[in-house]
Amino acid sequence: MTATEWTENLPTNHVMMRLIDYESNKTIGNEILCDPCKFANEKTKVKVHCHECKEYFCEQCLSYLHKRKRDNNTHTITTISEDMPFKPFEVDELCPVHSGKVLEAYCFDHGILCCSLCFMTNHRKCDVRSLDEIANDKKENLNMGDFISKLVETEQSTESLIKDKNEKIAQLDNNKEEVLQTVNGILCETKSHLDSLYEEFKKSTEKTFLNSEEYQKDYVEWLVGFQKTLINCRRMANAVREHGSGKQIFVTKERLKFSLEKHFQRMTLSMHYSGYDEQYEAGIEEELSELQQWSKLASLKGKRSGKYALRNFEKTVSCLTERCNKFLCTIPVQDVSFPQVSVPFQFLGKIWRIKCTKDGNSVGIYLGLISGDKSDWTYDISTELRILHTSDNMKDKVKHLNPHKFSDAEPGWGFKSFIGWISLTSESNGYISNGLMKIQVKLTQL
């Protein structure tokens, strides 16, 4: 989908359209123009204003467009004169829940705009007033200045958080390079040290094997000499045996034996005869052998930061959206691990959350303050915790906390055994819908 196609599918913002029209009219010296004519790129002075249609008509458009619709005959028409002051624009906004219904009232208990059906189904016991009554009540603060100031403050806080997070991204990139360089440096030093140790071991090994080879060669040379002596003795013994007398045979044999004994003694003294040949094997250091069993070279240890920047941002946004002292939280309770916490909400300039725990068959619910600062402060709060029934509010599970002093030192309070797990999750009891439990908290400062 192209950007143009995407924007064409967006719903029409009627408030913005009327604002554009209003600003367009203001630029012509408060001269009000006919709305249908403007769609035809024509500029015609208005004759009347229809309160139901919320549109201005010239005389021709009134006659040929407006009056020719049967349902429009009952509309309230006001004639527009040149000296009539230019009135602020007003647009009836549709209810987001009930199609075709217009927002007509406001629930002060839940801080929500309502249509007539909203009032009848969900807010009959609440403090509800019509929008016209609120607009005409001089006690109500309809000045947008404070809200716009909070918008500006939130905008600045958002910009600050964006800047902070971008800086964190840059820091993470630098941090990554530092970590890799550190490990690579140690690894290079280790490799260099191992190479140096290997070279030393190689020289020592070559020297040892060279000495052993020279010894074996000398051994062979001595044995060859002894072998020649044996051959000469054997020849002498054969000659004496064939031609010598008995006396000569005995003397020759003894002399040859004595000569061989002396030769053997001299040979063994020269060879340092040990009785066995040497074989070598590498005695690898235990730590070096264990290195081959390593599954990883190093591990990352994280250090969290930026918690207070995020809390300040949450606090600013919550101040912008604070509407009432009743808050509705939705908590998943099926196929999830506990504890579970709600989205944050704002009350008395502080950020609060609902925490849901499970201990055996007991489900606990707690009210927690999460935006503690270092200043000394204490709030005496009376709290009503309510698990909403999906169809009958008379079956809501309600518990009241005695007035509790919430502070930075003691930020939480609640019920360890608010409701049994079986009672909560049983389909016949009607407290779970689509795996979600709705908890309403009502806070009152004493």
Short mmCIF file of C-alpha atoms in Angstrom, two decimals:
data_model
loop_
_atom_site.label_atom_id
_atom_site.label_comp_id
_atom_site.label_asym_id
_atom_site.label_seq_id
_atom_site.Cartn_x
_atom_site.Cartn_y
_atom_site.Cartn_z
CA MET A 1 0.00 0.00 0.00
CA THR A 2 1.38 3.40 -1.01
CA ALA A 3 1.46 6.39 1.34
CA THR A 4 -1.35 8.01 -0.68
CA GLU A 5 -3.56 4.91 -0.44
CA TRP A 6 -2.83 4.66 3.27
CA THR A 7 -3.85 8.26 3.95
CA GLU A 8 -7.02 7.85 1.86
CA ASN A 9 -8.12 5.02 4.18
CA LEU A 10 -7.81 7.19 7.31
CA PRO A 11 -11.15 8.24 8.88
CA THR A 12 -12.25 11.83 8.32
CA ASN A 13 -11.46 14.08 11.27
CA HIS A 14 -14.54 16.28 11.32
CA VAL A 15 -13.20 18.45 14.14
CA MET A 16 -10.11 19.27 12.10
CA MET A 17 -12.22 19.95 9.01
CA ARG A 18 -14.37 22.41 10.94
CA LEU A 19 -11.26 24.03 12.40
CA ILE A 20 -9.92 24.56 8.89
CA ASP A 21 -13.23 26.07 7.85
CA TYR A 22 -13.28 28.25 10.94
CA GLU A 23 -9.78 29.56 10.35
CA SER A 24 -10.63 30.11 6.68
CA ASN A 25 -13.65 32.21 7.64
CA LYS A 26 -11.66 34.22 10.18
CA THR A 27 -9.19 35.29 7.54
CA ILE A 28 -11.89 37.12 5.60
CA GLY A 29 -12.70 39.71 8.25
CA ASN A 30 -15.27 37.46 10.02
CA GLU A 31 -17.18 37.15 6.76
CA ILE A 32 -18.91 33.79 6.92
CA LEU A 33 -19.06 31.78 3.69
CA CYS A 34 -21.54 29.16 2.54
CA ASP A 35 -20.26 25.63 3.26
CA PRO A 36 -21.66 23.85 0.14
CA CYS A 37 -20.37 26.66 -2.09
CA LYS A 38 -16.88 26.28 -0.62
CA PHE A 39 -16.85 22.64 -1.74
CA ALA A 40 -17.42 23.96 -5.27
CA ASN A 41 -14.56 26.46 -4.83
CA GLU A 42 -17.03 29.35 -4.72
CA LYS A 43 -17.17 32.13 -2.14
CA THR A 44 -20.73 33.09 -1.30
CA LYS A 45 -21.97 34.97 1.75
CA VAL A 46 -24.19 32.96 4.06
CA LYS A 47 -27.87 33.59 4.64
CA VAL A 48 -28.69 31.13 7.43
CA HIS A 49 -27.17 28.62 9.85
CA CYS A 50 -28.64 25.14 10.47
CA HIS A 51 -28.13 24.06 14.08
CA GLU A 52 -28.70 20.36 13.34
CA CYS A 53 -26.50 20.17 10.23
CA LYS A 54 -23.86 22.45 11.82
CA GLU A 55 -23.48 24.15 8.41
CA TYR A 56 -23.89 27.62 6.91
CA PHE A 57 -26.02 28.05 3.74
CA CYS A 58 -26.46 30.83 1.24
CA GLU A 59 -30.01 31.54 0.02
CA GLN A 60 -29.63 29.41 -3.10
CA CYS A 61 -28.13 26.36 -1.29
CA LEU A 62 -30.79 26.65 1.40
CA SER A 63 -33.56 26.47 -1.19
CA TYR A 64 -32.13 23.85 -3.54
CA LEU A 65 -30.09 21.65 -1.19
CA HIS A 66 -31.31 21.90 2.37
CA LYS A 67 -35.07 22.39 2.03
CA ARG A 68 -35.45 19.63 -0.57
CA LYS A 69 -34.64 16.96 2.00
CA ARG A 70 -37.75 15.95 3.88
CA ASP A 71 -35.96 15.32 7.21
CA ASN A 72 -34.42 18.80 7.12
CA ASN A 73 -37.78 20.57 7.38
CA THR A 74 -37.75 20.22 11.18
CA HIS A 75 -34.23 21.68 11.58
CA THR A 76 -33.70 24.92 13.46
CA ILE A 77 -32.62 27.68 11.09
CA THR A 78 -31.08 30.99 12.23
CA THR A 79 -30.71 33.99 9.93
CA ILE A 80 -27.20 35.41 9.78
CA SER A 81 -26.75 39.18 9.68
CA GLU A 82 -23.59 41.12 8.93
CA ASP A 83 -23.31 42.53 12.46
CA MET A 84 -23.77 39.11 14.11
CA PRO A 85 -20.62 38.02 15.97
CA PHE A 86 -18.78 35.02 14.60
CA LYS A 87 -19.57 32.02 16.83
CA PRO A 88 -17.07 29.32 17.76
CA PHE A 89 -17.36 26.11 15.78
CA GLU A 90 -18.98 23.04 17.27
CA VAL A 91 -19.08 19.45 16.00
CA ASP A 92 -21.08 16.55 17.41
CA GLU A 93 -18.60 13.73 17.90
CA LEU A 94 -19.65 10.11 17.52
CA CYS A 95 -19.40 7.57 20.33
CA PRO A 96 -16.50 5.15 19.67
CA VAL A 97 -18.50 2.30 21.30
CA HIS A 98 -22.05 2.68 19.98
CA SER A 99 -22.33 3.32 16.25
CA GLY A 100 -24.47 6.30 15.25
CA LYS A 101 -24.70 7.68 18.79
CA VAL A 102 -23.38 11.13 19.68
CA LEU A 103 -21.33 11.90 22.79
CA GLU A 104 -23.64 13.80 25.13
CA ALA A 105 -22.32 13.43 28.70
CA TYR A 106 -19.23 12.95 30.86
CA CYS A 107 -18.73 10.48 33.74
CA PHE A 108 -16.67 12.11 36.47
CA ASP A 109 -16.19 8.80 38.30
CA HIS A 110 -14.49 7.12 35.35
CA GLY A 111 -13.27 10.19 33.47
CA ILE A 112 -14.89 9.17 30.19
CA LEU A 113 -17.19 10.71 27.57
CA CYS A 114 -20.53 8.93 27.16
CA CYS A 115 -23.44 8.64 24.80
CA SER A 116 -26.96 7.85 26.04
CA LEU A 117 -26.37 4.09 25.65
CA CYS A 118 -23.06 4.29 27.53
CA PHE A 119 -24.90 5.99 30.38
CA MET A 120 -27.70 3.42 30.46
CA THR A 121 -25.41 0.38 30.34
CA ASN A 122 -22.35 1.32 32.40
CA HIS A 123 -22.73 4.62 34.26
CA ARG A 124 -26.21 4.76 35.85
CA LYS A 125 -24.72 4.87 39.37
CA CYS A 126 -21.93 7.30 38.48
CA ASP A 127 -21.59 11.06 38.69
CA VAL A 128 -22.66 11.90 35.10
CA ARG A 129 -23.45 15.37 33.70
CA SER A 130 -24.43 16.50 30.22
CA LEU A 131 -21.84 18.26 28.08
CA ASP A 132 -24.11 21.32 27.71
CA GLU A 133 -24.43 21.54 31.50
CA ILE A 134 -20.67 21.36 31.92
CA ALA A 135 -20.09 23.97 29.20
CA ASN A 136 -22.51 26.41 30.89
CA ASP A 137 -21.19 25.82 34.40
CA LYS A 138 -19.02 28.76 35.35
CA LYS A 139 -17.28 26.64 37.98
CA GLU A 140 -15.85 24.33 35.34
CA ASN A 141 -12.43 25.24 34.04
CA LEU A 142 -12.82 25.21 30.24
CA ASN A 143 -9.55 27.01 29.65
CA MET A 144 -7.28 24.96 27.36
CA GLY A 145 -4.20 26.91 28.42
CA ASP A 146 -3.25 24.61 31.29
CA PHE A 147 -3.80 21.51 29.14
CA ILE A 148 -1.73 22.99 26.31
CA SER A 149 1.02 23.80 28.82
CA LYS A 150 1.01 20.17 29.94
CA LEU A 151 1.10 19.10 26.28
CA VAL A 152 4.14 21.30 25.75
CA GLU A 153 5.75 19.91 28.90
CA THR A 154 5.04 16.35 27.77
CA GLU A 155 6.35 17.16 24.30
CA GLN A 156 9.57 18.46 25.82
CA SER A 157 9.80 15.43 28.10
CA THR A 158 9.31 13.14 25.09
CA GLU A 159 11.97 15.02 23.13
CA SER A 160 14.30 14.76 26.12
CA LEU A 161 13.67 11.02 26.40
CA ILE A 162 14.24 10.57 22.64
CA LYS A 163 17.54 12.44 22.97
CA ASP A 164 18.46 10.34 26.00
CA LYS A 165 17.67 7.09 24.18
CA ASN A 166 19.60 8.17 21.07
CA GLU A 167 22.56 8.94 23.31
CA LYS A 168 22.13 5.51 24.88
CA ILE A 169 22.19 3.96 21.39
CA ALA A 170 25.47 5.75 20.64
CA GLN A 171 26.82 4.69 24.04
CA LEU A 172 25.79 1.10 23.35
CA ASP A 173 27.69 1.17 20.06
CA ASN A 174 30.80 2.52 21.81
CA ASN A 175 30.28 0.06 24.66
CA LYS A 176 30.10 -2.81 22.16
CA GLU A 177 33.40 -1.77 20.57
CA GLU A 178 35.03 -1.46 24.02
CA VAL A 179 33.85 -4.94 25.03
CA LEU A 180 35.03 -6.50 21.77
CA GLN A 181 38.37 -4.67 21.91
CA THR A 182 38.91 -5.76 25.52
CA VAL A 183 38.22 -9.41 24.80
CA ASN A 184 40.17 -9.26 21.52
CA GLY A 185 43.14 -7.63 23.32
CA ILE A 186 43.19 -10.34 25.97
CA LEU A 187 42.78 -12.99 23.29
CA CYS A 188 45.69 -11.56 21.24
CA GLU A 189 47.91 -11.39 24.33
CA THR A 190 46.93 -14.95 25.19
CA LYS A 191 47.68 -16.13 21.66
CA SER A 192 51.03 -14.33 21.70
CA HIS A 193 51.92 -15.86 25.05
CA LEU A 194 50.88 -19.32 23.84
CA ASP A 195 52.96 -18.88 20.66
CA SER A 196 55.96 -17.87 22.79
CA LEU A 197 55.50 -20.89 25.07
CA TYR A 198 55.15 -23.13 22.02
CA GLU A 199 58.41 -21.83 20.53
CA GLU A 200 60.22 -22.51 23.81
CA PHE A 201 58.70 -25.96 24.02
CA LYS A 202 59.60 -26.61 20.37
CA LYS A 203 63.27 -25.69 20.93
CA SER A 204 63.45 -27.80 24.07
CA THR A 205 61.81 -30.76 22.31
CA GLU A 206 64.10 -30.56 19.29
CA LYS A 207 67.15 -30.44 21.58
CA THR A 208 65.94 -33.42 23.60
CA PHE A 209 65.22 -35.52 20.51
CA LEU A 210 68.56 -34.48 18.93
CA ASN A 211 70.45 -35.65 22.03
CA SER A 212 68.52 -38.92 22.04
CA GLU A 213 69.25 -39.49 18.37
CA GLU A 214 72.98 -38.78 18.87
CA TYR A 215 73.02 -41.17 21.81
CA GLN A 216 71.34 -43.88 19.73
CA LYS A 217 73.87 -43.33 16.90
CA ASP A 218 76.80 -43.64 19.35
CA TYR A 219 75.15 -46.76 20.73
CA VAL A 220 75.01 -48.24 17.24
CA GLU A 221 78.65 -47.30 16.63
CA TRP A 222 79.78 -48.97 19.88
CA LEU A 223 77.76 -52.06 19.11
CA VAL A 224 79.27 -52.25 15.62
CA GLY A 225 82.79 -52.17 17.18
CA PHE A 226 81.82 -54.85 19.68
CA GLN A 227 80.38 -56.90 16.82
CA LYS A 228 83.75 -56.72 14.98
CA THR A 229 85.53 -57.87 18.11
CA LEU A 230 83.15 -60.83 18.36
CA ILE A 231 83.86 -61.75 14.72
CA ASN A 232 87.64 -61.67 15.28
CA CYS A 233 87.31 -63.78 18.44
CA ARG A 234 85.16 -66.30 16.60
CA ARG A 235 87.75 -66.60 13.79
CA MET A 236 90.57 -67.05 16.33
CA ALA A 237 88.58 -69.71 18.20
CA ASN A 238 87.84 -71.66 14.98
CA ALA A 239 91.54 -71.61 13.95
CA VAL A 240 92.77 -72.82 17.36
CA ARG A 241 90.09 -75.49 17.49
CA GLU A 242 91.31 -76.92 14.14
CA HIS A 243 95.06 -76.72 14.64
CA GLY A 244 95.90 -76.07 18.31
CA SER A 245 96.65 -78.43 21.15
CA GLY A 246 94.37 -78.93 24.07
CA LYS A 247 96.49 -76.59 26.19
CA GLN A 248 96.43 -73.95 23.45
CA ILE A 249 92.65 -74.28 23.09
CA PHE A 250 92.07 -73.68 26.82
CA VAL A 251 94.44 -70.69 27.00
CA THR A 252 93.01 -69.12 23.86
CA LYS A 253 89.44 -69.50 25.07
CA GLU A 254 90.21 -67.88 28.43
CA ARG A 255 92.13 -65.02 26.83
CA LEU A 256 89.31 -64.37 24.35
CA LYS A 257 86.73 -64.38 27.20
CA PHE A 258 88.86 -61.95 29.22
CA SER A 259 89.30 -59.69 26.17
CA LEU A 260 85.55 -59.68 25.45
CA GLU A 261 84.77 -58.90 29.09
CA LYS A 262 87.10 -55.89 29.09
CA HIS A 263 85.73 -54.64 25.77
CA PHE A 264 82.14 -54.94 27.04
CA GLN A 265 83.00 -53.09 30.24
CA ARG A 266 84.61 -50.24 28.34
CA MET A 267 81.62 -50.05 25.96
CA THR A 268 79.02 -49.95 28.73
CA LEU A 269 80.95 -47.30 30.63
CA SER A 270 81.05 -45.14 27.52
CA MET A 271 77.37 -45.64 26.69
CA HIS A 272 76.06 -45.17 30.24
CA TYR A 273 73.99 -48.23 29.58
CA SER A 274 70.59 -47.99 31.29
CA GLY A 275 68.91 -51.14 30.12
CA TYR A 276 66.00 -49.55 28.12
CA ASP A 277 65.33 -47.06 25.32
CA GLU A 278 63.53 -43.77 26.00
CA GLN A 279 60.12 -42.80 24.50
CA TYR A 280 58.55 -39.33 24.90
CA GLU A 281 55.01 -37.90 25.11
CA ALA A 282 53.74 -34.35 25.65
CA GLY A 283 52.67 -33.56 29.21
CA ILE A 284 50.01 -30.91 28.43
CA GLU A 285 49.26 -28.47 31.24
CA GLU A 286 45.87 -29.20 32.81
CA GLU A 287 44.58 -25.64 32.26
CA LEU A 288 45.45 -25.85 28.55
CA SER A 289 43.55 -29.12 28.21
CA GLU A 290 40.51 -27.60 29.93
CA LEU A 291 40.55 -24.78 27.37
CA GLN A 292 39.32 -27.24 24.72
CA GLN A 293 36.23 -27.88 26.86
CA TRP A 294 35.17 -24.21 26.98
CA SER A 295 31.75 -23.52 25.42
CA LYS A 296 32.28 -19.76 25.20
CA LEU A 297 35.10 -17.27 25.38
CA ALA A 298 33.42 -14.62 27.59
CA SER A 299 30.01 -13.47 28.86
CA LEU A 300 28.26 -10.10 28.97
CA LYS A 301 27.23 -8.56 32.29
CA GLY A 302 24.67 -5.78 31.92
CA LYS A 303 24.26 -2.70 34.09
CA ARG A 304 20.89 -0.99 33.85
CA SER A 305 20.64 2.79 33.71
CA GLY A 306 18.15 5.45 32.68
CA LYS A 307 15.45 4.31 35.15
CA TYR A 308 14.84 7.78 36.51
CA ALA A 309 14.58 9.34 33.03
CA LEU A 310 11.84 6.85 32.15
CA ARG A 311 10.05 7.43 35.45
CA ASN A 312 10.10 11.18 34.93
CA PHE A 313 8.63 10.64 31.45
CA GLU A 314 5.89 8.38 32.85
CA LYS A 315 5.12 10.97 35.51
CA THR A 316 4.81 13.77 32.94
CA VAL A 317 2.52 11.73 30.68
CA SER A 318 0.41 10.62 33.64
CA CYS A 319 -0.01 14.24 34.76
CA LEU A 320 -1.24 15.05 31.26
CA THR A 321 -3.82 12.24 31.19
CA GLU A 322 -5.08 12.32 34.82
CA ARG A 323 -8.89 12.56 34.76
CA CYS A 324 -10.49 11.08 37.89
CA ASN A 325 -9.95 9.03 41.05
CA LYS A 326 -11.27 5.78 39.55
CA PHE A 327 -8.98 3.66 37.42
CA LEU A 328 -9.72 0.47 35.48
CA CYS A 329 -6.90 -2.05 35.01
CA THR A 330 -6.93 -5.18 32.86
CA ILE A 331 -4.77 -8.07 34.09
CA PRO A 332 -4.10 -11.36 32.22
CA VAL A 333 -4.67 -14.32 34.55
CA GLN A 334 -4.60 -17.40 32.32
CA ASP A 335 -1.51 -19.18 30.97
CA VAL A 336 0.81 -16.48 32.35
CA SER A 337 3.35 -16.34 35.13
CA PHE A 338 2.82 -14.23 38.22
CA PRO A 339 3.16 -11.57 39.46
CA GLN A 340 1.39 -9.40 36.86
CA VAL A 341 1.26 -5.59 36.97
CA SER A 342 -1.11 -3.11 35.34
CA VAL A 343 -0.22 -0.16 33.17
CA PRO A 344 0.65 2.91 35.29
CA PHE A 345 -1.95 5.52 36.19
CA GLN A 346 -1.70 8.98 37.70
CA PHE A 347 -3.12 10.23 41.00
CA LEU A 348 -1.98 13.21 43.10
CA GLY A 349 0.96 13.74 40.76
CA LYS A 350 2.33 10.25 41.51
CA ILE A 351 2.43 7.09 39.42
CA TRP A 352 0.61 4.02 40.74
CA ARG A 353 0.16 0.43 39.61
CA ILE A 354 -1.94 -2.58 40.52
CA LYS A 355 -0.01 -5.79 41.21
CA CYS A 356 -1.62 -9.23 41.00
CA THR A 357 0.01 -12.26 42.68
CA LYS A 358 -0.80 -15.97 43.05
CA ASP A 359 0.10 -18.09 46.07
CA GLY A 360 -1.35 -21.59 45.82
CA ASN A 361 -5.13 -21.18 45.47
CA SER A 362 -5.09 -17.54 46.57
CA VAL A 363 -4.92 -14.53 44.25
CA GLY A 364 -3.59 -11.36 45.85
CA ILE A 365 -4.12 -7.77 44.72
CA TYR A 366 -1.97 -4.85 45.82
CA LEU A 367 -1.89 -1.11 45.20
CA GLY A 368 1.67 0.11 44.67
CA LEU A 369 3.30 3.52 44.35
CA ILE A 370 6.19 3.37 41.86
CA SER A 371 7.27 7.00 41.46
CA GLY A 372 8.91 7.59 44.79
CA ASP A 373 11.39 10.44 44.99
CA LYS A 374 13.84 11.43 47.68
CA SER A 375 11.68 14.19 49.19
CA ASP A 376 9.71 13.68 52.40
CA TRP A 377 6.03 13.15 51.67
CA THR A 378 3.11 11.07 52.94
CA TYR A 379 -0.37 10.49 51.54
CA ASP A 380 -3.29 9.19 53.60
CA ILE A 381 -5.25 7.21 51.03
CA SER A 382 -8.50 5.30 51.36
CA THR A 383 -8.72 2.61 48.69
CA GLU A 384 -11.47 0.50 47.20
CA LEU A 385 -10.35 -2.52 45.15
CA ARG A 386 -12.98 -4.16 42.99
CA ILE A 387 -12.89 -7.19 40.65
CA LEU A 388 -15.59 -6.47 38.09
CA HIS A 389 -18.16 -9.10 37.19
CA THR A 390 -18.60 -9.44 33.43
CA SER A 391 -22.41 -9.07 33.49
CA ASP A 392 -23.73 -8.16 36.97
CA ASN A 393 -22.07 -5.36 38.94
CA MET A 394 -23.91 -6.55 42.06
CA LYS A 395 -21.55 -9.56 42.02
CA ASP A 396 -18.37 -7.47 41.97
CA LYS A 397 -15.75 -8.65 44.48
CA VAL A 398 -15.02 -5.59 46.62
CA LYS A 399 -12.54 -4.96 49.43
CA HIS A 400 -11.70 -1.70 51.15
CA LEU A 401 -8.25 -0.81 52.43
CA ASN A 402 -8.22 1.03 55.70
CA PRO A 403 -6.67 4.50 55.38
CA HIS A 404 -3.01 3.83 54.69
CA LYS A 405 -0.05 6.20 54.75
CA PHE A 406 1.65 5.72 51.39
CA SER A 407 5.19 7.06 51.31
CA ASP A 408 8.53 6.45 49.68
CA ALA A 409 9.42 4.20 52.62
CA GLU A 410 6.15 2.19 52.42
CA PRO A 411 4.84 2.42 48.85
CA GLY A 412 2.56 -0.65 48.74
CA TRP A 413 -0.46 -2.17 50.46
CA GLY A 414 -3.06 -4.79 49.60
CA PHE A 415 -4.65 -8.18 50.16
CA LYS A 416 -2.65 -11.41 49.99
CA SER A 417 -5.85 -13.48 49.65
CA PHE A 418 -8.23 -11.32 47.66
CA ILE A 419 -10.03 -14.20 45.94
CA GLY A 420 -9.57 -17.95 45.42
CA TRP A 421 -8.01 -19.01 42.14
CA ILE A 422 -10.76 -21.54 41.43
CA SER A 423 -13.49 -19.00 42.20
CA LEU A 424 -11.79 -16.46 39.94
CA THR A 425 -11.17 -18.68 36.92
CA SER A 426 -14.38 -20.72 36.99
CA GLU A 427 -16.41 -19.84 33.86
CA SER A 428 -19.68 -20.01 35.79
CA ASN A 429 -18.56 -17.24 38.17
CA GLY A 430 -18.16 -14.70 35.37
CA TYR A 431 -15.03 -12.81 36.45
CA ILE A 432 -12.82 -13.73 33.47
CA SER A 433 -13.40 -12.71 29.86
CA ASN A 434 -10.95 -13.75 27.13
CA GLY A 435 -8.40 -14.65 29.80
CA LEU A 436 -8.53 -11.13 31.31
CA MET A 437 -9.62 -9.89 34.73
CA LYS A 438 -10.78 -6.30 35.19
CA ILE A 439 -9.80 -4.55 38.42
CA GLN A 440 -11.19 -1.14 39.35
CA VAL A 441 -9.42 0.92 41.99
CA LYS A 442 -10.94 4.01 43.59
CA LEU A 443 -8.55 6.29 45.48
CA THR A 444 -9.58 8.97 47.94
CA GLN A 445 -7.15 11.29 49.69
CA LEU A 446 -8.11 11.87 53.32
#
